Coordinates of C-alpha atoms and ligand atoms in Angstrom, one line a residue:
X1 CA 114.3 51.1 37.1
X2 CA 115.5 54.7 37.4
X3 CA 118.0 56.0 39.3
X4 CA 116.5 58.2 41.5
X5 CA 116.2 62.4 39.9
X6 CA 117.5 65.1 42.0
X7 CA 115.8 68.2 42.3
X8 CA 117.9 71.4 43.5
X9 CA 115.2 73.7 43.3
X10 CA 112.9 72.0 46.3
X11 CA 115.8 70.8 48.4
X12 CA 117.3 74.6 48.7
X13 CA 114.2 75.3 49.6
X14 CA 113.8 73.0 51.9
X15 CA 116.9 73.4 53.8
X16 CA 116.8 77.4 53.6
X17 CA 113.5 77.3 55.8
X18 CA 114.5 74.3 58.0
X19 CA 117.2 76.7 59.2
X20 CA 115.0 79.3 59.7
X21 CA 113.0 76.5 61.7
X22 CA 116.1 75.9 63.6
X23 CA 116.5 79.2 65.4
X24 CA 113.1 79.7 67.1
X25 CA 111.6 78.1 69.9
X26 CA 109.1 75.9 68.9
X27 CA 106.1 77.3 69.7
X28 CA 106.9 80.0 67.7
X29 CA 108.0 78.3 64.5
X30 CA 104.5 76.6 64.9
X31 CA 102.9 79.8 64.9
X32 CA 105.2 81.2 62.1
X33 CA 104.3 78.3 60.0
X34 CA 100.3 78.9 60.4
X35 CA 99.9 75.8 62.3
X36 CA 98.3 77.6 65.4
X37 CA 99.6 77.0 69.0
X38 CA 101.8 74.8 70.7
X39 CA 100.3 70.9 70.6
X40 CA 98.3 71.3 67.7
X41 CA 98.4 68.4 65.9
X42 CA 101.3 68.4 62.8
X43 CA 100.4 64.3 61.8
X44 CA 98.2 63.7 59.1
X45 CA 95.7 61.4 59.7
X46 CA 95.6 57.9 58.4
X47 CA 92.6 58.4 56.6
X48 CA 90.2 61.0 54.9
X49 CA 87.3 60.5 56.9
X50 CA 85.6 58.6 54.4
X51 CA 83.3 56.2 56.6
X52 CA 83.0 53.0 54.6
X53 CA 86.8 52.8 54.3
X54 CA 88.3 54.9 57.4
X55 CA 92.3 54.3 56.5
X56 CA 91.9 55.0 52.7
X57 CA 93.5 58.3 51.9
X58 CA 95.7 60.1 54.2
X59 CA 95.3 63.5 55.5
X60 CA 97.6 66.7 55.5
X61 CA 99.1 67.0 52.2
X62 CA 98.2 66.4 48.0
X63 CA 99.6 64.4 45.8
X64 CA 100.4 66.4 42.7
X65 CA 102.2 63.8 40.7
X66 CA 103.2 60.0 40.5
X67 CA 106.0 59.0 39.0
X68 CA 106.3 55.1 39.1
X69 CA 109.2 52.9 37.9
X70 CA 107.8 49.1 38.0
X71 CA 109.4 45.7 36.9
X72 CA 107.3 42.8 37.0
X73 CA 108.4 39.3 36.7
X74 CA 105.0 37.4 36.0
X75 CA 106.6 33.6 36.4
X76 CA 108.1 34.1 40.2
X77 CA 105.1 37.2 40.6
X78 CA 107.6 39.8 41.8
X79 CA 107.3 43.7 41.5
X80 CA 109.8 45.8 42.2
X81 CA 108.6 49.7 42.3
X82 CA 110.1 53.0 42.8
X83 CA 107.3 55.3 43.6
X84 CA 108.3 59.6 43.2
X85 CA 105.5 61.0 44.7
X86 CA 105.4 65.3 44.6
X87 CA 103.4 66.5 47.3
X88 CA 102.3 69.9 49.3
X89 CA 101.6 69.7 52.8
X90 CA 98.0 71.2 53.6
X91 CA 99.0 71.4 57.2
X92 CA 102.2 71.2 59.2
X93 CA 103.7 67.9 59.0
X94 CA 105.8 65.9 61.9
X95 CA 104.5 63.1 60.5
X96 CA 102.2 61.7 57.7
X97 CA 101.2 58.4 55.9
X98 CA 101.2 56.5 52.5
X99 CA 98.9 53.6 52.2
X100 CA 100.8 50.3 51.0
X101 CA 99.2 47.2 51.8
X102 CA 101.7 44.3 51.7
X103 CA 105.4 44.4 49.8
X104 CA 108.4 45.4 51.4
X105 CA 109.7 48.7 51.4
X106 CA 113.6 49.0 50.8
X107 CA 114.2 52.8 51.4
X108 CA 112.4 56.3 51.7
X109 CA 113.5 59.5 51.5
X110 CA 112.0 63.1 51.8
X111 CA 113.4 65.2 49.1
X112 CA 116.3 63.0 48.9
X113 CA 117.3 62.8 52.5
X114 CA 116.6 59.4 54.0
X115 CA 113.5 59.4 56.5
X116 CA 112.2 57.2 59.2
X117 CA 109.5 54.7 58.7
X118 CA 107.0 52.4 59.9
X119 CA 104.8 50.3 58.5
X120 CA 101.1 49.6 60.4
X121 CA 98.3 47.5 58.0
X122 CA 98.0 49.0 55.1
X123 CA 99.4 52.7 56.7
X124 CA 103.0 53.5 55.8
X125 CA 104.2 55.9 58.5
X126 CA 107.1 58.4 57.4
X127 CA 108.7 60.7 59.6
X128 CA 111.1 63.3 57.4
X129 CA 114.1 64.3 58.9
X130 CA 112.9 68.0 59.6
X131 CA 108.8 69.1 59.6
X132 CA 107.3 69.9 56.5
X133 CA 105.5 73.4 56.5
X134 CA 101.8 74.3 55.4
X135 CA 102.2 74.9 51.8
X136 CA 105.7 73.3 51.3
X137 CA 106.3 71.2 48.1
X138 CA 108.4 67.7 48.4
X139 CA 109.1 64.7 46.9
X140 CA 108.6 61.1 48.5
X141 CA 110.7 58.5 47.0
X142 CA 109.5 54.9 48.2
X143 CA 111.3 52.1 46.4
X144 CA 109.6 48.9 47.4
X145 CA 109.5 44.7 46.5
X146 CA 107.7 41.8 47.3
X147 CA 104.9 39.6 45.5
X148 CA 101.6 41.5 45.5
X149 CA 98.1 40.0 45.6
X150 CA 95.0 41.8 45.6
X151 CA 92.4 43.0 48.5
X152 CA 89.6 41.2 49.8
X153 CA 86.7 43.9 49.4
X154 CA 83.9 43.9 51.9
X155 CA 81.9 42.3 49.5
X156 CA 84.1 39.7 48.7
X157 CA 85.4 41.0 45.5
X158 CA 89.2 41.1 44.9
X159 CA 90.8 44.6 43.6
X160 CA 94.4 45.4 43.1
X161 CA 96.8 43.4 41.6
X162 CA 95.4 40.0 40.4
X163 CA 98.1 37.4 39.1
X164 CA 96.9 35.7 35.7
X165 CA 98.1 33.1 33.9
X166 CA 100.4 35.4 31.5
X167 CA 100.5 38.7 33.4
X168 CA 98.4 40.7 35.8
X169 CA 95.3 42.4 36.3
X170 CA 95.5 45.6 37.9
X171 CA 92.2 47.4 38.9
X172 CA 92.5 49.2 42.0
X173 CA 88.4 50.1 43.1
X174 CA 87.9 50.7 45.7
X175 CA 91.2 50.2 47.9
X176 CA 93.4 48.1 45.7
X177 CA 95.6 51.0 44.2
X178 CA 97.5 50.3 47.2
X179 CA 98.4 46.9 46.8
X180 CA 100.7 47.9 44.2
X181 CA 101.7 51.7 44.4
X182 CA 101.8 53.7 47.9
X183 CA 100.1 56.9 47.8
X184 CA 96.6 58.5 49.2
X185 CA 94.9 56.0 47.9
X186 CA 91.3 57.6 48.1
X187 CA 89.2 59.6 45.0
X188 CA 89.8 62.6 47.2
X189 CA 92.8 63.2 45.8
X190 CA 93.7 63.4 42.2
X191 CA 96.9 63.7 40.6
X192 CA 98.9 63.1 37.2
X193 CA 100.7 60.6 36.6
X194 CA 103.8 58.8 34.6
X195 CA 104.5 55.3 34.1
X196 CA 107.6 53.0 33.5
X197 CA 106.9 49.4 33.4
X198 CA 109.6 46.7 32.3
X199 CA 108.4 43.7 32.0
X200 CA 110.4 40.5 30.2
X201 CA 110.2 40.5 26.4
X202 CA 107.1 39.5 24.6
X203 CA 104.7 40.6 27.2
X204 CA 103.0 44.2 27.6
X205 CA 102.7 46.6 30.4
X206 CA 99.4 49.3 29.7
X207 CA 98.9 51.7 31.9
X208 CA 96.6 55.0 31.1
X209 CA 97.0 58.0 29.1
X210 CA 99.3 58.2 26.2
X211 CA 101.9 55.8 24.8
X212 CA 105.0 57.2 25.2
X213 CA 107.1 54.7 23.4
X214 CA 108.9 51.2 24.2
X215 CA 112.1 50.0 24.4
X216 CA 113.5 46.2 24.5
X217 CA 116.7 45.4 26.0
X218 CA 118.6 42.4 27.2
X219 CA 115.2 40.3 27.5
X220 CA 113.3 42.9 28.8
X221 CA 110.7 45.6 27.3
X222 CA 110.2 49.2 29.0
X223 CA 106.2 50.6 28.3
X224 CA 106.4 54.3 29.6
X225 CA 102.7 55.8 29.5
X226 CA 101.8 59.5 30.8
X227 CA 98.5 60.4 32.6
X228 CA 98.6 64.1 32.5
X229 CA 95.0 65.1 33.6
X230 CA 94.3 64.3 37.3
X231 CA 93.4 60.5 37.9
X232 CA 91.8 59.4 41.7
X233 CA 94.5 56.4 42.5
X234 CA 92.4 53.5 41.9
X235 CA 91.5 54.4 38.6
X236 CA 95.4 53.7 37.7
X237 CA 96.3 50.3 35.9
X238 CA 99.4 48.7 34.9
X239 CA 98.4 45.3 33.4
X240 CA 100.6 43.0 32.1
X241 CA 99.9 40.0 30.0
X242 CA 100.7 39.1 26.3
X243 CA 98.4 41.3 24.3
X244 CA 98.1 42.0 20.4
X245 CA 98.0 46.1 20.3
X246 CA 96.0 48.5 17.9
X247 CA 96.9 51.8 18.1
X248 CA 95.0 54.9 16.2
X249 CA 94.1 58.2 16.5
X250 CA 90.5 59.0 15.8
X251 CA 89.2 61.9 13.6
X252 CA 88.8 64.4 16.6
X253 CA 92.6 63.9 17.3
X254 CA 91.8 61.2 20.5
X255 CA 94.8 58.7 20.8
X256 CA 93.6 55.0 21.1
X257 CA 95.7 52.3 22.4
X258 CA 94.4 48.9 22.6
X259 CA 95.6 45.8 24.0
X260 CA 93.7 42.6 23.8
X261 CA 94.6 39.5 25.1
X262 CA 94.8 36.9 21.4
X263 CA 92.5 34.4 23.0
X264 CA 89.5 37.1 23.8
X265 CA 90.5 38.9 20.0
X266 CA 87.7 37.5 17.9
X267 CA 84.9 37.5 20.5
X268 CA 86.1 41.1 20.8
X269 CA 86.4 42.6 17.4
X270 CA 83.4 44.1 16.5
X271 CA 83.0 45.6 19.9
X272 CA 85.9 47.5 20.1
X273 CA 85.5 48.2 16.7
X274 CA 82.5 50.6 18.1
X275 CA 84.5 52.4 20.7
X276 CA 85.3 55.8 18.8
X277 CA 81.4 56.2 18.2
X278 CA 80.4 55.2 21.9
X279 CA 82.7 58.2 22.8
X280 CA 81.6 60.6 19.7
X281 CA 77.5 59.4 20.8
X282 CA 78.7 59.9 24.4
X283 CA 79.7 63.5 23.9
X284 CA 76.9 64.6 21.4
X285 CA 75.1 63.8 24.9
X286 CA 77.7 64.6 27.7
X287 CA 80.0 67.4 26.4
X288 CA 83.8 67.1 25.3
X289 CA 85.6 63.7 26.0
X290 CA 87.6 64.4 28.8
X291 CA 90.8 63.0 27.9
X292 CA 93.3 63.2 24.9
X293 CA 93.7 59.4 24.8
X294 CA 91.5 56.4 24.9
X295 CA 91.3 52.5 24.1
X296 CA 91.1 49.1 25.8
X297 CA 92.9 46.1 27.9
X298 CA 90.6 42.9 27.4
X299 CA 92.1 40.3 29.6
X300 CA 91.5 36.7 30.0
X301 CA 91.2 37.2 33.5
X302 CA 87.9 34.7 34.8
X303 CA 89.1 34.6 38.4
X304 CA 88.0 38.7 38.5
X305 CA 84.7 38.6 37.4
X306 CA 84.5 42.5 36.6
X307 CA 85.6 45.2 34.1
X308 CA 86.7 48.7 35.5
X309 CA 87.0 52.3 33.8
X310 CA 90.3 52.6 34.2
X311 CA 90.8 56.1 33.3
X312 CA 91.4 56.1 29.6
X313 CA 91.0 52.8 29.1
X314 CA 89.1 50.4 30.8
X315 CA 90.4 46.8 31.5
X316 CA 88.0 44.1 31.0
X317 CA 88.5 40.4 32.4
X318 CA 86.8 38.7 29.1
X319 CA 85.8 40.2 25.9
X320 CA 83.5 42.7 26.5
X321 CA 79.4 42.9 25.4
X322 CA 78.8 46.5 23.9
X323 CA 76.6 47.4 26.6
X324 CA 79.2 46.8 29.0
X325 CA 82.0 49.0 26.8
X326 CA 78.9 51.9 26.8
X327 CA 79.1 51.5 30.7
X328 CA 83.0 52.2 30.9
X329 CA 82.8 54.6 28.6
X330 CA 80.2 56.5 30.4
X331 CA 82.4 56.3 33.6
X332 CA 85.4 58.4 32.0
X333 CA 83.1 61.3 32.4
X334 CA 81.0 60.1 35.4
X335 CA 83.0 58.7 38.0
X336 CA 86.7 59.9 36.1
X337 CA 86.8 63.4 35.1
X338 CA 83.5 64.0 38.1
X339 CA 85.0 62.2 40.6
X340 CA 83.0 61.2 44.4
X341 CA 84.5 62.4 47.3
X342 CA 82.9 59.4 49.4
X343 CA 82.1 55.8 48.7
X344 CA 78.6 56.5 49.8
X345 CA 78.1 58.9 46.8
X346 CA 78.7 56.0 44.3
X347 CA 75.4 56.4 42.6
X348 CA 77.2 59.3 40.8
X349 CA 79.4 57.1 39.5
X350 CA 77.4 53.5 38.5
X351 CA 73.7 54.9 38.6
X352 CA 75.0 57.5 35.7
X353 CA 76.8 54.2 33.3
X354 CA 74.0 52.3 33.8
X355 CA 71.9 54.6 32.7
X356 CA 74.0 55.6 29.6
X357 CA 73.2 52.0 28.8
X358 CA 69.9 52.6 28.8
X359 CA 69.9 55.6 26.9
X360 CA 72.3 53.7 23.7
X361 CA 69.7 50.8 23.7
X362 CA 67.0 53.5 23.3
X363 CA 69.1 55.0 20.8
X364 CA 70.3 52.0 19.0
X365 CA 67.2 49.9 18.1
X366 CA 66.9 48.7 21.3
X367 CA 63.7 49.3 24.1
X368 CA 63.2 52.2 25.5
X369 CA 64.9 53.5 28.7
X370 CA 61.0 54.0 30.2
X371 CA 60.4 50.5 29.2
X372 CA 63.4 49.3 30.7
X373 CA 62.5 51.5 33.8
X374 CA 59.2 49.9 33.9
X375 CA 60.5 45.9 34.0
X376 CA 63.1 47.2 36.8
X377 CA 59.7 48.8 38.9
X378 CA 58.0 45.5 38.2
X379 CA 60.2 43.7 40.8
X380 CA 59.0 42.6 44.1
X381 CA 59.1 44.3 46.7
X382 CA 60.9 42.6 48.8
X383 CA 63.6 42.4 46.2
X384 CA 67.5 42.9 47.5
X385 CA 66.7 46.2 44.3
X386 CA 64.5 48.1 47.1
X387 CA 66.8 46.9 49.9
X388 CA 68.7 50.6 50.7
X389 CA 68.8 53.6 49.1
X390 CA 70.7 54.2 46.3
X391 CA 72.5 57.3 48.0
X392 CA 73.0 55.6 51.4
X393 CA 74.3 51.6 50.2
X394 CA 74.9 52.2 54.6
X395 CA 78.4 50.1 54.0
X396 CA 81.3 49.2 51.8
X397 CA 79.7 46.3 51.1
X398 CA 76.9 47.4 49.4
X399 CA 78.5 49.7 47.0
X400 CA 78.6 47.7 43.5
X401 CA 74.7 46.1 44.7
X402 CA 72.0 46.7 42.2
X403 CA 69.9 49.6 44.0
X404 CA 73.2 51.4 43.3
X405 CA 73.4 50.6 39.3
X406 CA 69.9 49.8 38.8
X407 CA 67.9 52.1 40.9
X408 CA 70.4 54.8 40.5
X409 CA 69.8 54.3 36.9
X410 CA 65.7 55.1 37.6
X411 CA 66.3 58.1 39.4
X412 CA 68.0 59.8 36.8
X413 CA 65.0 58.5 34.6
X414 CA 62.5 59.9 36.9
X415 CA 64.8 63.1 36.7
X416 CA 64.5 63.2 32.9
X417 CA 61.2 62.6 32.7
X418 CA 60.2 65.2 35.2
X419 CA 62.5 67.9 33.8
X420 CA 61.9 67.5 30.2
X421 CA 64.6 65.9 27.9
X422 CA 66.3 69.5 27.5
X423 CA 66.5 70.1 30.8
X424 CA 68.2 66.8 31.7
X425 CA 70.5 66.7 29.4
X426 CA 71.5 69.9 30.3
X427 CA 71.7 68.9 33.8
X428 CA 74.1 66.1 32.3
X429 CA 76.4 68.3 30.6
X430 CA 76.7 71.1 33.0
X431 CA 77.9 68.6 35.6
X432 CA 80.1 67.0 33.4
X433 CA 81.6 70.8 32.8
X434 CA 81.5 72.3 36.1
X435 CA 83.2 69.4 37.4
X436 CA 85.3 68.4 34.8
X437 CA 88.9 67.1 36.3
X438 CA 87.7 67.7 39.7
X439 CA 84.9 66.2 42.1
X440 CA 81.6 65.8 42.7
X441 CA 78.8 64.9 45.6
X442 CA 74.9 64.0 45.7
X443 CA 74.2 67.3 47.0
X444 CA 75.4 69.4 44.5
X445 CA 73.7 67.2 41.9
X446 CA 70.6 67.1 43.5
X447 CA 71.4 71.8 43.8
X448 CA 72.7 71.5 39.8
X449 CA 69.5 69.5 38.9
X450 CA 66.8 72.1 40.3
X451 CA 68.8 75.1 39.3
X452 CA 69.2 74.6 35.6
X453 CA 65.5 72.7 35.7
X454 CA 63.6 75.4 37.7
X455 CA 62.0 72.9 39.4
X456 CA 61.3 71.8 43.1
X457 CA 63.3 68.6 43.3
X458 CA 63.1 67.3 47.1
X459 CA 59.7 65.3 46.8
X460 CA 61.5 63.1 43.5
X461 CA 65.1 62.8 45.1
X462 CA 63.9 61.7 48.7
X463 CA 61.6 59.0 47.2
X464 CA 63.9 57.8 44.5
X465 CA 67.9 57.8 45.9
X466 CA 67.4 58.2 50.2
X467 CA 64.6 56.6 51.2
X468 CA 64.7 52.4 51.1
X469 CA 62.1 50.3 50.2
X470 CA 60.1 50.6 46.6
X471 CA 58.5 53.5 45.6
X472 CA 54.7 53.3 45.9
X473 CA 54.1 54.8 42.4
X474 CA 56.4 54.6 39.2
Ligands
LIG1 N1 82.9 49.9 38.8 C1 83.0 48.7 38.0 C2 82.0 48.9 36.9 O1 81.0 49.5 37.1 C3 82.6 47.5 38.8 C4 83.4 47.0 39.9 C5 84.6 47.5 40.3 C6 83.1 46.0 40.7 N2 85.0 46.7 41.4 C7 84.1 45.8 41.7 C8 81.9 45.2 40.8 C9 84.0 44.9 42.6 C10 81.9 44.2 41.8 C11 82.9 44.1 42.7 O2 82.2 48.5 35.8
ZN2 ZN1 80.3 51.0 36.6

């Protein structure tokens, strides 16, 4: 680990309008700092609202940048973390929270002065020594220890930080980023990110973005990795396991780093051999690649049971089919760069893959994305496919069920095939651009879609993603 950095800039800043601060009633500063009258709440909340998981996220500031310092011991399963988090406050701040679930934190300071904290669940409570103003810019050091373990999701899915026999898994959807980092752990926010991972010699730490070099010393070898375009927290990784590594760059100048696990490297060969085509096929159809690096961690990791797109590069607990690396592909557009704002929009995210898988088998040999539609309209009824609507999964339980990939995936057929291929695709691409880096929601999709097509879209998006039960006509 680090020592901590010091930064003169912030800190004069900091205490130049703390003593400003000092020498007004209160009432007055409030109202000098923009934060209204007297008794208006300065706390950020311990959440952002978002209804399926009410104390993800954290209101009142933005995370701008992560900078975390990890060391993992995979035979006693400790991490020790310093987390440098550079934030602006969006409101006045007495008071505001990190989420950390589990781990013990050691000490915490607000632009290098220690502050007071508590720790509540999975809400990390710090108090800085002096209010932080609407606007201000500070940085959060957290240094932190303890054995982390991964979530229970509402479906009964694990996410976080998930021992294996050589390493860790680390996938952090929806609420496991927290298990092994604090932060606002919510796609609302999206920052950059850098990564310094020591782990014991002969083992490899991958995080996302690019390789910035390693470094083995007394046992122990140092991965540093930098994520410079904005990431939602539970996108990041940090696996660790004994890995074989490939590392190229592709003709269009994207850096891919690879890292497979030598028991899942033959079953996984001519897969990954694919990957700079899915992307090139991918952005014939979606616009530029979003990112400047790329690749792959394929784990041995059976106890999981899922792969995630882990921006950059997605982490898969076995070797992965190809339909499966299309899907994570997909996401670094669809659910990476365009990012939800709510759990409930997650159609955005897996009804988009899935139907990139679709659209490869169509366009590789395979059947048809309408005859694939058709089998999935074939199903009963009273099939758990027609049990909600894709756009309303009504809980965090529901959000990785099939009406969400499946039926997701028929809408955007039904959308194509109403709109006319051209339109579609240009629906595709000008969502991908207009929200590149940023956010999306259904309802500026569902705006998007009848703008560029012309077209009268309420009738086909009612019936298809926000009403439950199936469809009585294809
Ligand atoms: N988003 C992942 C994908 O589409 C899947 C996923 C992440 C998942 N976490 C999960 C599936 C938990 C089931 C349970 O590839
Ligand atoms: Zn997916």
């Amino acid at each position: 680990m680090r020592p901590p950095r010091t930064y003169a800039g912030t800190r004069t800043a900091v205490l130049h309008r703390g003593a400003v601060v000092a020498t007004v009633p209160v009432a007055l500063a409030a109202l000098l700092a923009g934060a209204g009258p007297a008794g208006a709440a300065t706390t950020g909340t311990p959440g952002v609202g978002d209804p399926y998981f009410p104390l993800s996220g954290n209101g009142g500031y933005h995370v701008g940048h992560y900078d975390l310092n990890l060391r993992y011991d995979p035979t006693g399963r400790r991490l020790d973390g310093k987390a440098v988090l550079t934030v602006r406050a969006t409101q006045k701040l007495t008071r505001f929270n990190l989420d950390l679930n589990g781990l013990k934190v050691t000490a915490l300071t607000v632009d290098n002065v220690k502050a007071g904290f508590r720790r509540s669940g999975q809400e990390l409570i710090v108090s800085p020594p002096r209010a932080l103003n609407r606007n201000q810019t500070f940085k959060v050091a957290v240094a932190y220890t303890g054995v982390p373990g991964p979530v229970i999701d509402p479906d009964g899915s694990k996410d976080g930080w998930i021992p294996t026999d050589d390493g860790a898994f680390v996938a952090g959807e929806p609420q496991g980023a927290m298990t092994w980092f604090p932060g606002n752990s919510h796609p609302k926010d999206k920052s950059s990110y850098d990564f310094t991972i020591t782990v014991p010699q002969g083992r490899t730490a991958v995080a996302n973005g690019v390789f910035l070099g390693q470094k083995t010393a007394g046992g122990r070898t140092t991965f540093r990795w930098r994520q410079t375009e904005p990431m939602a927290a539970y996108l990041a990784t940090a696996t660790v396991g004994k890995f074989k590594v490939e590392q190229y760059t592709t003709p269009s100048g994207i850096k891919v780093y690879n890292a497979v696990d030598p028991r899942e490297a033959a079953a996984s060969a001519a897969v990954l051999k694919k990957l700079p085509s899915v992307l090139e096929w991918e952005a014939k159809l979606f616009g530029p690649y979003p990112y400047r690096a790329a690749g792959a961690i394929v784990d041995r990791a059976p106890q999981v049971g899922y792969a995630l797109e882990t921006q950059t590069r997605p982490v898969y607990d076995r070797a992965p089919a190809l339909s499966t690396l299309v899907h994570e592909s997909a996401h670094q557009w669809f659910g990476d760069s365009v990012t939800l704002t709510s759990w409930k929009d997650i159609w955005l995210n897996e009804g988009f893959a899935t139907y990139t898988e679709w659209l490869y088998a169509e366009q590789h040999g395979g059947p048809s994305a309408q005859k694939t539609f058709d089998e999935r309209y074939a199903t009963a009824a009273d099939d758990a496919l027609w049990s909600f609507p894709p756009a309303d999964p009504g809980s965090g339980a529901n959000i990785f069920a099939r009406p969400v990939y499946d039926r997701g995936a028929m809408a955007l057929h039904k959308l194509r095939t109403t709109t006319g291929d051209r339109a579609f695709f240009q629906i595709l691409r000008t969502w991908a651009a207009q929200h590149r880096n940023g956010h999306g929601t259904t309802a500026q999709f569902t705006a998007l879609a009848e703008r560029v097509s012309g077209k009268d879209l309420d009738q086909l998006f009612r019936t298809w993603i926000g009403t439950k039960g199936k469809p009585s006509a294809p």
